[in-house]
Amino acid sequence: MPEPKRLRVLQIAHDHRGPFVHVCAQYVKACEGHDVTTVYLAGDADDPARETTGGDVRFLGFEPGDLRGIKWALLAKVRQLFREAHYDIVIAHRYKSIYVAGVMSAFYPVPCVIGVLHEHGVLSRPTRSLFFSFWRPGLHAVAVSDSVARSAAADCAALADGRLSTLYHCIEPAQSDTWHSREEARQALGIDGSRFVLGSVGRLVSKKRYDLLIGALTRVGDAELVLVGDGGERSRLEALVGKLGLSQQVRFVGHMPNASRYLRAFDAFVMTSGAEEAFGIVLLEAMLAGVPIVCSDAPGPAEALGDAGLQFRDGDEASLAERVAEMISASPSTRAGYVKAGRERVLGRFSPGRFREAFWSMPPVRALQNG
């Protein structure tokens, strides 16, 4: 039997901020055994990002603002990549990268072009829907959750004809071996353990709804809240904490690189993002860290958590407070049950092996292999 063809794969991402370096790394791992080049359009060269991503990594060095609109300099640089190699698969993350990949594929034929949709409403603009429908009808869309897939299908009817797949993010179980123990994490975050510790990790931006969590804290008694992350909402949230008299219960520790290393410091993890949240990789990290979870019942987060924790009604402060209080008062065995269910869910549904299998089973990728 002949050996499987070694494919050339090009992956294009907007930048390597936030979770995207880990997202790109999971595609590189899924394509192990093939030649993979990952290109970050924005951001300077970064050795940790290069190492985490794996494979051949290029940094084009554009500023994020430089990528708005049609940028000929960007197209020219990406064109060089397409000229130097014939790619069998192109994977593009977020719409700007999808647009660039689509334009290039019009001049340099690529058997399989995949556009990964990371948010709801990506194709809500008519021009974007038309791009998928008529100008580049060969593009295959990949949604990071079923709720994103439903959003894309509603905005672009052309995707209904076998051109849309859901491919959940994955997480490598072994990476938790390098995370801090509970004691180490608590020492690093300055947690003394006198209260039940609620924790959350993420950018301090409006869509994360940390104001809802801070408000709920007034209803649940003597618990401590630790927020890991930074962003434009920080000053407003700090003012809210002061106004509600919670200065002794809420701590902002700011941005911490590789924040997942500190998850074991928390007695419970809380994610308050609502319908804008497409999935929630941090929920996978919390489950892998062995921390019980409270999150909203919005479609994206609910798909990630399933029944491995407690869900509150999206946007409802009273419901959130009830669920947090329920978690605080739960017996150790009940919380251990959530932890066990979470780990089983991660290993069974969101493992790299499951991701790889799903990737190579998608219609355009399977057709390329069979061809």
C-alpha positions as CSV (number, residue, x, y, z in Angstrom):
1,M,0.0,0.0,0.0
2,P,1.5,3.4,-1.0
3,E,2.3,5.9,1.8
4,P,-0.1,8.7,2.4
5,K,0.8,11.9,0.5
6,R,2.7,14.4,2.5
7,L,0.7,17.6,2.2
8,R,1.7,21.2,2.3
9,V,-0.5,23.2,4.7
10,L,-0.6,27.0,5.2
11,Q,-2.2,28.5,8.3
12,I,-3.0,32.2,8.4
13,A,-3.9,34.0,11.6
14,H,-4.6,37.6,12.4
15,D,-2.1,37.7,15.3
16,H,-0.8,35.6,18.1
17,R,-2.5,37.4,21.0
18,G,-4.8,35.8,23.5
19,P,-5.7,32.2,22.7
20,F,-4.8,32.3,19.0
21,V,-1.3,30.9,19.4
22,H,-2.8,27.9,21.2
23,V,-5.5,27.6,18.5
24,C,-2.9,27.6,15.8
25,A,-0.9,25.0,17.7
26,Q,-3.8,22.6,17.8
27,Y,-4.0,22.7,14.0
28,V,-0.3,22.2,13.6
29,K,-0.5,19.1,15.9
30,A,-3.5,17.8,14.0
31,C,-1.4,18.0,10.8
32,E,1.5,16.2,12.2
33,G,3.4,14.3,9.5
34,H,2.7,17.1,7.0
35,D,4.6,20.3,6.2
36,V,2.8,23.2,8.0
37,T,3.6,26.9,7.8
38,T,1.8,29.3,10.1
39,V,1.7,33.0,9.3
40,Y,0.7,35.7,11.8
41,L,-0.3,38.8,10.0
42,A,0.0,41.2,12.9
43,G,2.6,41.4,15.7
44,D,6.3,41.3,15.9
45,A,8.3,38.1,15.9
46,D,7.9,36.3,19.2
47,D,10.0,33.3,20.2
48,P,7.5,31.9,22.8
49,A,4.7,32.1,20.2
50,R,7.0,30.4,17.6
51,E,7.8,27.6,20.0
52,T,4.2,27.1,21.2
53,T,2.8,27.1,17.6
54,G,5.3,24.6,16.2
55,G,6.3,24.0,12.7
56,D,7.5,26.7,10.3
57,V,6.3,30.1,11.8
58,R,6.4,33.5,10.0
59,F,5.6,36.9,11.4
60,L,4.6,39.6,8.9
61,G,4.9,42.3,11.5
62,F,1.8,44.5,10.5
63,E,0.2,46.6,13.2
64,P,-3.4,45.5,13.9
65,G,-4.7,48.8,12.6
66,D,-2.9,48.2,9.3
67,L,-5.2,45.3,8.5
68,R,-8.4,47.2,8.3
69,G,-9.9,47.4,4.8
70,I,-8.2,46.2,1.7
71,K,-4.5,46.4,2.2
72,W,-2.4,46.0,-0.9
73,A,0.8,45.7,1.1
74,L,-0.7,42.8,3.1
75,L,-1.8,41.0,-0.1
76,A,1.6,41.5,-1.7
77,K,3.4,39.9,1.3
78,V,1.0,37.0,1.4
79,R,1.3,36.6,-2.3
80,Q,5.0,35.8,-1.9
81,L,4.0,32.8,0.3
82,F,1.7,31.5,-2.3
83,R,4.3,31.9,-5.0
84,E,7.0,30.0,-3.1
85,A,5.0,26.9,-2.6
86,H,1.9,25.0,-3.8
87,Y,-0.3,24.5,-0.8
88,D,-2.8,21.6,-0.6
89,I,-4.7,23.1,2.4
90,V,-5.0,26.7,3.6
91,I,-6.5,27.3,7.0
92,A,-7.5,30.9,7.8
93,H,-8.6,32.2,11.2
94,R,-11.0,35.2,11.5
95,Y,-12.4,37.1,8.5
96,K,-9.4,39.2,7.5
97,S,-7.3,36.0,7.1
98,I,-10.2,34.3,5.4
99,Y,-10.5,37.2,2.9
100,V,-6.8,37.1,2.2
101,A,-6.8,33.3,1.7
102,G,-9.8,33.6,-0.6
103,V,-8.3,36.3,-2.8
104,M,-5.0,34.4,-3.1
105,S,-6.8,31.1,-4.0
106,A,-8.3,32.9,-7.0
107,F,-4.9,33.3,-8.5
108,Y,-3.0,30.3,-7.0
109,P,-5.4,27.3,-7.0
110,V,-5.6,25.5,-3.6
111,P,-7.6,22.2,-3.4
112,C,-8.8,22.9,0.1
113,V,-9.4,26.4,1.7
114,I,-10.9,26.4,5.2
115,G,-12.1,29.6,6.9
116,V,-12.4,29.2,10.7
117,L,-15.2,31.3,12.3
118,H,-14.4,32.2,15.9
119,E,-17.3,34.5,16.7
120,H,-21.1,34.7,16.2
121,G,-22.2,37.0,13.3
122,V,-18.9,36.8,11.3
123,L,-20.9,36.6,8.1
124,S,-23.7,39.0,9.1
125,R,-22.4,41.7,6.7
126,P,-23.8,41.1,3.2
127,T,-20.4,41.6,1.6
128,R,-19.0,38.7,3.7
129,S,-21.9,36.4,2.9
130,L,-21.5,37.2,-0.8
131,F,-17.8,36.5,-0.6
132,F,-18.6,32.9,0.6
133,S,-21.6,32.5,-1.6
134,F,-20.5,33.7,-5.0
135,W,-16.9,35.0,-5.3
136,R,-15.2,32.1,-3.5
137,P,-17.8,29.3,-3.5
138,G,-15.1,26.7,-2.8
139,L,-14.4,28.1,0.7
140,H,-15.3,25.6,3.5
141,A,-16.4,27.2,6.8
142,V,-15.4,25.8,10.2
143,A,-17.3,27.0,13.3
144,V,-15.7,26.6,16.7
145,S,-19.1,25.7,18.2
146,D,-22.6,24.6,17.0
147,S,-24.0,28.0,18.0
148,V,-21.4,29.7,15.7
149,A,-22.4,27.3,13.0
150,R,-26.1,28.1,13.4
151,S,-25.2,31.8,13.2
152,A,-23.1,31.4,10.0
153,A,-25.8,29.2,8.4
154,A,-28.5,31.8,9.2
155,D,-26.4,34.6,7.6
156,C,-25.1,32.6,4.6
157,A,-27.6,30.1,3.1
158,A,-24.9,28.9,0.6
159,L,-23.1,27.1,3.5
160,A,-26.0,24.7,4.0
161,D,-24.8,22.6,1.1
162,G,-22.1,20.6,2.9
163,R,-19.8,23.6,3.3
164,L,-20.0,24.1,7.1
165,S,-18.5,22.0,9.9
166,T,-18.2,22.4,13.6
167,L,-14.7,21.7,15.0
168,Y,-14.4,22.3,18.7
169,H,-11.2,23.5,20.3
170,C,-9.1,21.0,22.1
171,I,-6.6,20.9,24.9
172,E,-3.6,18.7,25.6
173,P,-4.0,17.0,28.9
174,A,-0.3,16.8,29.5
175,Q,0.0,20.6,29.6
176,S,-1.6,20.7,33.0
177,D,1.5,18.8,34.4
178,T,3.4,22.1,34.2
179,W,0.7,24.1,36.0
180,H,1.2,25.2,39.6
181,S,-0.2,23.2,42.5
182,R,-2.9,24.7,44.6
183,E,-0.4,25.9,47.2
184,E,2.0,27.3,44.6
185,A,-0.8,29.1,42.7
186,R,-2.2,30.6,45.9
187,Q,1.1,31.9,47.0
188,A,1.8,33.5,43.6
189,L,-1.6,35.2,43.7
190,G,-1.4,36.2,47.3
191,I,-4.4,34.1,48.5
192,D,-4.4,33.3,52.2
193,G,-7.3,30.8,52.0
194,S,-9.5,32.3,54.8
195,R,-12.4,32.6,52.4
196,F,-14.0,30.5,49.6
197,V,-12.1,31.8,46.5
198,L,-14.0,32.4,43.3
199,G,-11.7,33.1,40.3
200,S,-12.1,34.2,36.7
201,V,-9.5,34.6,33.9
202,G,-10.0,36.8,30.9
203,R,-9.7,40.3,29.4
204,L,-11.5,43.0,31.3
205,V,-13.9,43.9,28.5
206,S,-17.6,44.4,28.4
207,K,-18.5,41.1,26.7
208,K,-17.0,39.2,29.7
209,R,-19.7,40.8,32.0
210,Y,-17.6,41.0,35.1
211,D,-19.9,43.7,36.4
212,L,-22.6,40.9,36.7
213,L,-20.2,38.8,38.8
214,I,-19.2,41.7,41.0
215,G,-22.9,42.5,41.6
216,A,-23.7,38.9,42.4
217,L,-21.0,38.8,45.0
218,T,-23.0,41.2,47.2
219,R,-25.6,38.4,47.5
220,V,-23.5,35.4,48.4
221,G,-21.8,36.4,51.6
222,D,-18.2,36.2,52.6
223,A,-16.4,35.0,49.5
224,E,-13.3,36.3,47.8
225,L,-13.2,37.0,44.0
226,V,-9.9,37.1,42.2
227,L,-9.9,38.5,38.6
228,V,-6.9,37.6,36.4
229,G,-6.6,39.8,33.4
230,D,-6.5,43.4,32.2
231,G,-8.4,45.6,29.8
232,G,-10.3,48.7,29.1
233,E,-13.0,48.0,31.7
234,R,-10.7,47.7,34.6
235,S,-11.1,51.3,36.0
236,R,-14.9,51.1,35.7
237,L,-15.0,47.7,37.4
238,E,-12.7,48.9,40.2
239,A,-15.0,51.9,40.7
240,L,-18.0,49.5,40.9
241,V,-16.2,47.4,43.5
242,G,-15.6,50.5,45.6
243,K,-19.2,51.7,45.2
244,L,-20.6,48.3,46.4
245,G,-18.2,48.2,49.4
246,L,-16.4,45.1,48.1
247,S,-12.8,46.3,48.2
248,Q,-11.9,43.7,50.8
249,Q,-13.4,40.9,48.7
250,V,-12.4,41.6,45.1
251,R,-8.8,41.7,43.9
252,F,-7.6,42.6,40.4
253,V,-4.2,40.9,39.8
254,G,-3.8,42.1,36.2
255,H,-2.5,40.2,33.2
256,M,-0.4,37.1,34.0
257,P,1.3,35.2,31.2
258,N,0.0,31.6,30.8
259,A,-2.7,32.4,33.3
260,S,-3.9,28.7,33.2
261,R,-1.0,27.9,35.5
262,Y,-2.8,29.6,38.4
263,L,-6.3,28.0,38.0
264,R,-5.8,25.5,40.8
265,A,-5.7,28.5,43.3
266,F,-9.5,28.8,43.0
267,D,-12.2,26.9,44.9
268,A,-14.5,27.5,41.9
269,F,-14.1,29.1,38.5
270,V,-16.8,31.5,37.3
271,M,-17.4,32.5,33.7
272,T,-20.0,35.2,33.1
273,S,-19.7,35.7,29.4
274,G,-23.0,35.5,27.6
275,A,-24.3,35.1,24.0
276,E,-21.3,36.9,22.5
277,E,-19.0,34.2,23.7
278,A,-18.5,31.6,21.0
279,F,-17.0,28.8,23.1
280,G,-14.6,29.4,26.0
281,I,-11.2,27.7,25.9
282,V,-10.7,28.8,29.5
283,L,-13.5,26.5,30.5
284,L,-11.5,23.5,29.1
285,E,-8.5,24.7,31.1
286,A,-10.5,25.0,34.3
287,M,-11.9,21.5,33.8
288,L,-8.5,20.1,33.2
289,A,-7.1,22.0,36.2
290,G,-9.7,20.2,38.4
291,V,-11.7,23.3,39.4
292,P,-15.5,23.2,39.6
293,I,-17.2,25.7,37.3
294,V,-20.2,28.1,37.3
295,C,-20.9,29.6,33.8
296,S,-23.8,31.0,31.9
297,D,-26.3,28.9,29.9
298,A,-25.5,31.0,26.8
299,P,-25.0,28.6,23.8
300,G,-21.2,28.8,23.5
301,P,-20.2,28.4,27.1
302,A,-22.9,25.8,27.7
303,E,-21.6,23.7,24.8
304,A,-18.2,23.7,26.4
305,L,-19.3,22.9,30.0
306,G,-22.2,20.6,29.4
307,D,-23.4,19.0,32.6
308,A,-20.0,19.1,34.2
309,G,-20.8,22.1,36.4
310,L,-23.5,24.7,37.3
311,Q,-25.1,27.0,34.8
312,F,-27.0,30.2,35.5
313,R,-29.5,32.1,33.3
314,D,-27.5,34.3,30.9
315,G,-27.4,37.9,32.1
316,D,-29.4,37.2,35.3
317,E,-27.5,38.5,38.4
318,A,-29.9,36.8,40.8
319,S,-29.5,33.4,39.0
320,L,-25.7,33.8,39.0
321,A,-25.7,34.5,42.8
322,E,-27.9,31.5,43.4
323,R,-25.6,29.2,41.5
324,V,-22.4,30.6,43.1
325,A,-24.0,30.2,46.6
326,E,-25.0,26.6,45.6
327,M,-21.4,25.9,44.7
328,I,-20.0,27.5,47.9
329,S,-22.4,25.4,50.1
330,A,-22.0,22.2,48.1
331,S,-20.3,19.3,49.9
332,P,-16.8,18.4,49.0
333,S,-18.0,15.2,47.4
334,T,-20.5,17.2,45.2
335,R,-17.7,19.5,44.0
336,A,-15.5,16.5,43.4
337,G,-18.2,15.1,41.2
338,Y,-18.2,18.2,39.1
339,V,-14.4,18.0,38.8
340,K,-14.5,14.3,37.8
341,A,-17.2,15.0,35.2
342,G,-15.2,18.0,33.8
343,R,-12.0,15.9,33.4
344,E,-13.9,13.1,31.7
345,R,-15.6,15.6,29.4
346,V,-12.2,17.2,28.4
347,L,-10.6,13.8,27.8
348,G,-13.5,12.4,25.9
349,R,-14.7,15.4,23.8
350,F,-11.9,18.0,23.6
351,S,-8.8,15.9,23.3
352,P,-6.2,16.5,20.5
353,G,-6.9,13.0,19.2
354,R,-10.6,13.9,18.9
355,F,-9.7,17.2,17.2
356,R,-7.4,15.5,14.7
357,E,-10.0,12.8,13.8
358,A,-12.7,15.5,13.3
359,F,-10.3,17.7,11.2
360,W,-9.4,14.9,8.8
361,S,-13.0,13.8,8.6
362,M,-14.3,17.1,7.2
363,P,-15.6,16.7,3.7
364,P,-13.0,18.9,1.8
365,V,-10.1,17.4,3.8
366,R,-11.3,13.8,3.4
367,A,-11.8,14.4,-0.4
368,L,-8.2,15.7,-0.7
369,Q,-6.9,12.5,1.0
370,N,-9.1,10.3,-1.1
371,G,-8.0,12.1,-4.3
